[in-house]
XYZ file of C-alpha atoms in Angstrom:
465
model
C -49.861 38.555 -16.073
C -49.995 34.779 -16.410
C -47.579 32.910 -18.653
C -48.706 30.952 -21.679
C -47.799 27.492 -22.891
C -46.181 26.929 -26.290
C -49.633 26.887 -27.922
C -50.589 30.273 -26.483
C -53.004 28.928 -23.867
C -52.684 30.513 -20.393
C -50.900 28.480 -17.744
C -52.432 28.163 -14.271
C -50.740 29.881 -11.349
C -47.633 28.006 -10.255
C -47.238 26.049 -13.511
C -44.182 26.478 -15.721
C -45.203 24.321 -18.703
C -48.055 22.269 -20.129
C -47.308 18.971 -21.848
C -49.893 18.396 -24.550
C -52.639 20.820 -25.429
C -56.046 21.698 -24.122
C -57.484 20.547 -27.415
C -60.462 18.369 -28.191
C -59.906 14.880 -26.915
C -63.076 13.137 -25.846
C -64.006 10.013 -23.989
C -67.260 8.162 -23.664
C -66.649 4.809 -21.918
C -69.552 3.393 -23.888
C -69.853 -0.374 -24.254
C -69.755 -1.124 -27.962
C -69.126 2.580 -28.519
C -68.968 4.189 -31.951
C -68.017 7.548 -33.399
C -69.719 9.168 -36.392
C -70.019 12.646 -37.868
C -73.384 14.392 -37.688
C -72.938 17.182 -40.208
C -69.725 19.247 -40.309
C -70.051 20.667 -36.778
C -71.204 17.744 -34.627
C -70.295 14.164 -33.735
C -72.165 11.139 -32.504
C -70.416 9.420 -29.593
C -72.726 6.536 -28.793
C -73.061 3.429 -26.689
C -75.510 0.567 -26.545
C -78.091 2.526 -24.568
C -77.458 6.187 -25.390
C -76.949 8.513 -28.332
C -74.848 11.553 -27.461
C -74.318 14.494 -29.844
C -71.150 16.553 -29.262
C -70.145 19.885 -30.730
C -66.592 20.614 -31.845
C -65.615 21.694 -28.355
C -66.642 18.299 -27.064
C -69.703 19.611 -25.237
C -72.759 17.379 -25.173
C -75.594 19.270 -26.865
C -78.073 16.412 -26.994
C -78.700 13.017 -25.444
C -81.227 10.358 -26.331
C -81.786 6.960 -24.672
C -82.024 3.930 -26.943
C -82.342 0.179 -26.605
C -79.331 -1.843 -27.847
C -77.876 0.530 -30.429
C -75.531 -1.127 -32.949
C -75.024 1.559 -35.567
C -75.943 5.089 -36.588
C -75.278 7.207 -39.679
C -76.410 10.624 -40.869
C -77.402 11.522 -44.414
C -75.317 14.097 -46.253
C -77.904 16.844 -45.653
C -78.059 15.978 -41.959
C -81.836 15.563 -41.973
C -82.102 11.771 -41.772
C -80.513 9.206 -39.506
C -80.090 5.504 -40.184
C -80.335 3.707 -36.839
C -79.655 0.025 -36.188
C -80.942 -1.616 -33.018
C -81.022 -5.215 -31.799
C -79.016 -8.235 -32.908
C -81.163 -11.364 -33.372
C -82.833 -10.015 -35.384
C -81.684 -6.427 -35.879
C -83.809 -3.498 -37.066
C -82.877 -0.740 -39.501
C -84.904 2.451 -39.157
C -84.841 5.934 -40.650
C -85.208 8.701 -38.086
C -85.858 12.410 -38.332
C -82.565 13.964 -37.245
C -84.270 16.975 -35.653
C -86.806 15.128 -33.509
C -85.160 11.682 -33.160
C -88.472 10.052 -34.140
C -88.916 7.037 -36.425
C -89.953 7.869 -39.989
C -89.690 4.457 -41.619
C -88.628 0.902 -40.801
C -86.413 -0.437 -43.591
C -85.658 -3.953 -42.290
C -86.512 -6.141 -39.310
C -84.480 -9.246 -40.126
C -80.824 -8.206 -39.940
C -78.550 -10.915 -38.579
C -76.115 -9.404 -36.105
C -75.797 -5.937 -37.701
C -72.688 -3.903 -36.873
C -72.880 -0.528 -38.630
C -74.568 1.511 -41.365
C -73.471 4.102 -43.935
C -75.296 6.272 -46.493
C -74.001 6.475 -50.048
C -72.687 9.865 -51.212
C -76.039 10.788 -52.834
C -78.101 9.352 -49.941
C -79.829 6.946 -52.319
C -78.512 3.793 -50.635
C -77.777 2.407 -47.225
C -75.041 -0.155 -46.663
C -75.341 -2.231 -43.514
C -72.417 -4.339 -42.344
C -73.435 -7.608 -40.694
C -71.350 -10.550 -39.578
C -72.187 -12.445 -42.764
C -71.349 -9.487 -45.026
C -72.808 -6.275 -46.417
C -76.496 -5.712 -47.146
C -77.656 -2.848 -49.374
C -80.958 -1.006 -49.341
C -82.111 1.313 -52.141
C -84.058 4.222 -50.711
C -85.278 5.856 -53.952
C -86.336 2.855 -56.019
C -84.556 1.370 -58.985
C -81.319 -0.578 -59.015
C -77.987 1.252 -59.277
C -75.253 -0.160 -61.478
C -72.984 -0.949 -58.549
C -73.119 -1.353 -54.821
C -70.259 -0.503 -52.506
C -68.724 -1.672 -49.248
C -67.583 1.465 -47.397
C -64.660 1.462 -45.026
C -66.071 1.206 -41.532
C -63.040 1.551 -39.287
C -60.292 4.118 -38.933
C -60.438 7.902 -39.136
C -63.733 9.727 -39.648
C -63.525 12.717 -42.021
C -66.168 15.402 -41.573
C -68.587 15.995 -44.485
C -66.900 19.307 -45.354
C -63.431 17.692 -45.222
C -62.132 20.170 -42.656
C -61.808 17.912 -39.624
C -60.806 14.361 -38.768
C -62.247 12.417 -35.843
C -59.844 9.698 -34.775
C -60.527 6.859 -32.358
C -57.630 6.546 -29.914
C -58.802 3.574 -27.905
C -61.667 1.149 -28.467
C -61.394 -2.340 -27.023
C -65.011 -3.410 -26.661
C -66.047 0.153 -25.837
C -65.339 3.696 -26.941
C -62.928 5.242 -24.460
C -61.008 8.007 -26.167
C -61.012 9.980 -29.400
C -59.809 13.308 -30.713
C -60.781 15.800 -33.417
C -58.054 17.501 -35.452
C -57.806 20.029 -38.255
C -57.479 18.077 -41.505
C -54.795 20.447 -42.843
C -52.607 21.148 -39.815
C -53.435 18.083 -37.679
C -53.799 20.430 -34.681
C -56.377 19.355 -32.146
C -59.456 21.508 -31.687
C -60.113 23.301 -28.359
C -60.585 21.035 -25.356
C -63.965 19.773 -24.148
C -65.324 20.359 -20.689
C -64.130 17.292 -18.800
C -62.605 14.828 -21.250
C -62.330 11.270 -19.963
C -59.007 10.206 -21.476
C -55.848 10.955 -19.579
C -52.191 10.578 -18.637
C -51.742 7.639 -16.289
C -47.991 7.860 -15.689
C -45.541 10.776 -15.411
C -41.847 10.851 -14.523
C -38.916 13.257 -14.767
C -36.036 11.910 -16.855
C -32.451 12.406 -15.724
C -31.903 15.302 -18.155
C -34.976 17.222 -16.924
C -37.357 16.149 -19.689
C -40.647 14.478 -18.784
C -41.942 11.016 -19.637
C -45.707 10.441 -19.997
C -47.880 7.415 -20.708
C -51.495 8.046 -21.679
C -54.741 6.125 -21.941
C -54.436 5.882 -25.731
C -51.358 3.665 -25.133
C -48.809 6.240 -26.250
C -45.523 6.782 -24.420
C -43.885 10.165 -25.001
C -41.008 12.330 -23.811
C -41.364 16.121 -23.620
C -38.844 18.940 -23.325
C -39.101 21.034 -20.116
C -40.904 23.824 -22.008
C -43.643 21.455 -23.176
C -42.400 20.656 -26.671
C -42.810 17.062 -27.749
C -39.490 15.309 -28.351
C -40.888 11.987 -29.517
C -43.715 9.528 -28.985
C -44.142 5.839 -29.673
C -45.486 4.727 -33.032
C -46.498 1.334 -31.630
C -49.084 0.231 -29.081
C -47.638 0.600 -25.583
C -50.224 -0.724 -23.157
C -47.497 -0.697 -20.512
C -44.707 1.854 -20.323
C -42.310 3.280 -17.764
C -39.140 5.337 -17.422
C -36.251 3.764 -15.495
C -33.976 6.436 -14.004
C -31.209 4.014 -13.020
C -30.767 2.662 -16.524
C -31.954 5.946 -18.133
C -34.238 4.116 -20.577
C -37.917 4.004 -21.507
C -39.498 0.549 -21.372
C -42.669 -0.286 -23.292
C -44.721 -3.391 -23.930
C -47.950 -4.274 -25.694
C -49.058 -6.111 -22.555
C -49.244 -9.634 -21.250
C -46.995 -12.143 -23.069
C -45.478 -9.396 -25.224
C -41.813 -8.405 -25.640
C -40.417 -5.424 -23.747
C -38.934 -2.710 -25.954
C -36.089 -0.563 -24.592
C -35.987 3.000 -26.004
C -33.554 5.911 -25.698
C -35.252 8.654 -23.602
C -33.863 11.594 -25.594
C -34.492 10.309 -29.108
C -36.915 7.385 -28.850
C -34.357 5.205 -30.659
C -34.943 1.474 -30.296
C -32.052 0.085 -28.242
C -33.029 -3.539 -27.748
C -35.953 -5.934 -27.266
C -36.197 -8.055 -24.149
C -37.841 -11.469 -23.942
C -41.540 -12.059 -23.402
C -43.483 -11.074 -20.313
C -45.645 -14.178 -20.085
C -43.802 -16.244 -17.464
C -44.985 -19.051 -15.161
C -46.016 -17.838 -11.717
C -43.109 -17.676 -9.296
C -40.349 -17.783 -11.909
C -37.613 -15.151 -11.787
C -36.220 -14.890 -15.331
C -32.731 -13.699 -16.134
C -33.265 -12.858 -19.807
C -29.538 -13.011 -20.430
C -28.682 -11.253 -17.197
C -30.570 -10.027 -14.160
C -32.587 -7.272 -15.789
C -36.139 -8.521 -15.275
C -37.942 -9.817 -12.218
C -41.607 -10.764 -12.271
C -44.625 -10.336 -10.053
C -47.548 -12.323 -11.400
C -51.270 -12.302 -10.753
C -54.141 -13.168 -13.064
C -53.242 -13.100 -16.767
C -54.856 -9.666 -17.199
C -53.000 -8.128 -14.247
C -49.484 -9.484 -14.642
C -46.783 -7.185 -13.276
C -43.251 -7.110 -14.640
C -40.600 -5.528 -12.415
C -37.087 -4.711 -13.594
C -34.108 -5.171 -11.349
C -33.913 -1.363 -11.242
C -37.367 -1.158 -9.687
C -39.329 -0.034 -12.746
C -42.754 -1.628 -13.024
C -44.592 -2.514 -16.201
C -48.213 -3.437 -15.535
C -50.704 -4.953 -17.964
C -54.457 -4.917 -17.494
C -57.047 -2.650 -15.852
C -55.890 -3.381 -12.289
C -52.329 -2.193 -12.742
C -50.278 -1.728 -9.596
C -51.037 1.334 -7.486
C -53.529 2.906 -9.856
C -51.695 2.237 -13.144
C -48.234 3.035 -11.735
C -46.634 1.220 -8.835
C -44.512 2.935 -6.221
C -41.088 1.357 -5.825
C -38.776 2.479 -3.014
C -35.700 0.928 -1.405
C -36.233 -2.418 -3.107
C -39.901 -2.635 -2.180
C -42.988 -2.339 -4.333
C -46.568 -1.778 -3.203
C -49.532 -3.319 -5.009
C -52.587 -1.407 -3.850
C -56.252 -2.426 -4.205
C -58.550 -2.960 -1.207
C -55.470 -4.476 0.426
C -51.844 -3.381 0.473
C -49.292 -5.976 -0.640
C -45.596 -5.179 -0.154
C -43.049 -7.229 -2.111
C -39.278 -7.442 -1.658
C -37.695 -7.005 -5.075
C -34.224 -7.999 -3.895
C -35.075 -11.433 -2.514
C -35.308 -14.576 -4.674
C -38.841 -15.273 -5.809
C -40.018 -11.732 -4.960
C -41.596 -12.705 -1.586
C -44.514 -10.746 -0.195
C -43.363 -9.213 3.095
C -46.538 -7.337 4.026
C -50.272 -7.772 3.418
C -53.128 -6.015 5.198
C -56.493 -4.407 4.522
C -56.631 -0.757 3.490
C -60.329 -0.432 2.727
C -61.614 2.691 0.969
C -58.060 3.517 -0.128
C -57.706 5.379 -3.416
C -53.917 5.973 -3.492
C -50.702 4.589 -2.040
C -47.054 5.699 -1.830
C -43.965 4.424 -0.023
C -41.565 6.573 1.991
C -38.064 7.133 0.635
C -36.644 4.215 2.650
C -39.642 1.966 1.981
C -40.552 1.660 5.676
C -43.790 3.700 5.699
C -46.838 3.340 3.460
C -48.982 6.441 2.913
C -52.540 5.811 1.724
C -55.094 8.361 0.583
C -58.773 7.818 1.273
C -61.941 8.435 -0.697
C -62.939 11.173 1.769
C -59.645 13.094 1.629
C -57.942 11.409 4.607
C -54.221 10.591 4.570
C -53.010 7.625 6.671
C -49.440 6.544 7.490
C -48.722 2.865 8.276
C -45.737 0.662 8.951
C -45.162 -0.793 5.485
C -44.613 -4.381 6.667
C -46.928 -4.790 9.660
C -49.641 -2.359 8.554
C -49.736 -0.751 12.008
C -51.362 2.695 11.797
C -48.924 5.481 12.730
C -51.082 8.556 12.179
C -54.129 9.834 10.288
C -54.852 13.319 8.928
C -57.764 14.938 7.055
C -56.248 16.706 4.035
C -59.304 17.788 2.044
C -62.889 16.780 1.301
C -62.194 15.278 -2.136
C -61.129 11.754 -2.992
C -57.340 11.500 -3.085
C -55.769 9.822 -6.089
C -52.173 9.774 -7.295
C -49.504 9.949 -4.553
C -45.710 10.182 -4.502
C -43.079 11.019 -1.847
C -40.341 13.543 -2.695
C -36.721 12.348 -3.082
C -35.755 13.832 0.294
C -38.673 12.008 1.958
C -40.083 15.187 3.504
C -43.033 15.933 1.201
C -45.917 14.000 -0.300
C -47.627 15.001 -3.553
C -51.318 14.132 -3.827
C -53.704 14.375 -6.741
C -57.456 14.600 -6.269
C -60.656 13.960 -8.153
C -61.422 17.680 -8.632
C -58.069 18.345 -10.351
C -56.213 19.929 -7.426
C -52.593 18.908 -6.811
C -51.452 19.217 -3.197
C -48.015 18.972 -1.601
C -48.098 17.966 2.083
C -45.252 18.314 4.584
C -44.728 14.926 6.235
C -43.185 16.636 9.261
C -46.048 19.013 10.039
C -48.735 17.086 8.048
C -49.922 20.415 6.650
C -50.575 21.356 3.011
C -47.778 23.625 1.767
C -48.925 23.890 -1.874
C -52.343 23.557 -3.507
C -52.134 23.867 -7.285
C -55.287 24.338 -9.333
C -55.350 24.188 -13.117
C -56.274 20.708 -14.285
C -59.716 20.331 -15.816
C -60.109 16.707 -14.756
C -59.086 14.120 -12.180
C -55.353 13.875 -11.432
C -54.097 10.397 -12.323
C -50.342 10.657 -11.729
C -47.710 12.804 -9.986
C -43.906 12.745 -9.817
C -41.100 14.898 -8.345
C -37.959 15.906 -10.194
C -34.697 14.436 -8.911
C -33.795 17.665 -7.084
C -37.309 18.029 -5.645
C -37.688 21.522 -7.130
C -40.411 20.613 -9.619
C -43.518 18.471 -9.695
C -45.345 17.079 -12.731
C -48.969 15.933 -12.710
C -50.995 14.056 -15.332
C -54.754 14.336 -15.599
C -57.863 13.072 -17.354
C -57.897 16.436 -19.166
C -55.230 14.779 -21.399
C -52.444 17.128 -20.302
C -49.579 17.118 -17.797
C -48.527 20.279 -15.937
C -45.093 21.063 -14.505
C -45.219 22.997 -11.209
C -42.451 25.016 -9.542
C -42.055 24.197 -5.828
């Protein structure tokens, strides 16, 4: 009989706890994406070139291509859609919601339209444009007042039972969730959500730190109960075991906030991250060292080895590996930096083409890289000389981390499997299955007896080794 998590959902074999729930949390990665209710049981998750209708389990029940979509709204009876396309000029059309065919063109001269909403009685349409709101009366006559509906924030379903909340939208719709309006519990999980947990780490007291795509840092009890989570945007976040603190930042040129790992209490605020290239700041001591690239990929490294990364190309797949005073920055090349030397010199640089993961050995002397075809390669960390190569699986390898004793390597993969490989025999000693999406992050506990993995299914799982 399999064990259950604290929400009553079954745990996969080998797992001892689930952090987060398998509840509805969707992702769309749509440029200019938007989220709207379509009746009480369905949602529109749309991009510029596609309309997607999701049910309350997050499953796509309908798709329709479209040219330059800017807004969509459903009437209260769910029979009519208001659809905005184009920009200069924009068009406002009424569609049949059942057939997705045009019934009537309301306007052809909208200047940069952004969104549309029906009034409560479906007699009006309000269209938000850059220059302000425009109103269209669908049943003739002039009402006494017009209105400017709220266009951002939470979306309440027509029956008031559910709330759809955008978690991340910076030029595109990346993540959202649907919760019960009364209890705030998430609804059951979709098949393959695209938001996820980018960073995991065991804290010194056995709790687990996570950092997710919706820019929330959190600490969980070992049984999966949430201890606390940030109430501010944390585009970058990390746990530092040496100092036993959680560090968060809103990104490039933003202060670093130091939080207590057990309570989330604000301990102090460090100076700003935006520093001239090559400078090594002291910030009142020797706490922060900096590794700098382009403004959107600046890395901040603490003297303890913790890395805060801002931007889409964060070190090592959103979480750098730091061992024995060395840090690896992995892209199509491996760059090894010495954190203990003045100016953070780069001590190794070589090509690692088709590499999807990277991890340093316990002493920092060996770099392990995972390939897109499931191949694991060991190299001298400084020279890049290939030491050995081994086929582990047929899937693309992702997150990677070496155990504290240096004898095992944890590997995540695109299909959700978490593997533990013996570095002595180069054989797989554990293969854990249970994630419903790609594994983005892995970490060992300090004693090496447990492993935690974070996934695009929006959960982290703790495994017994």
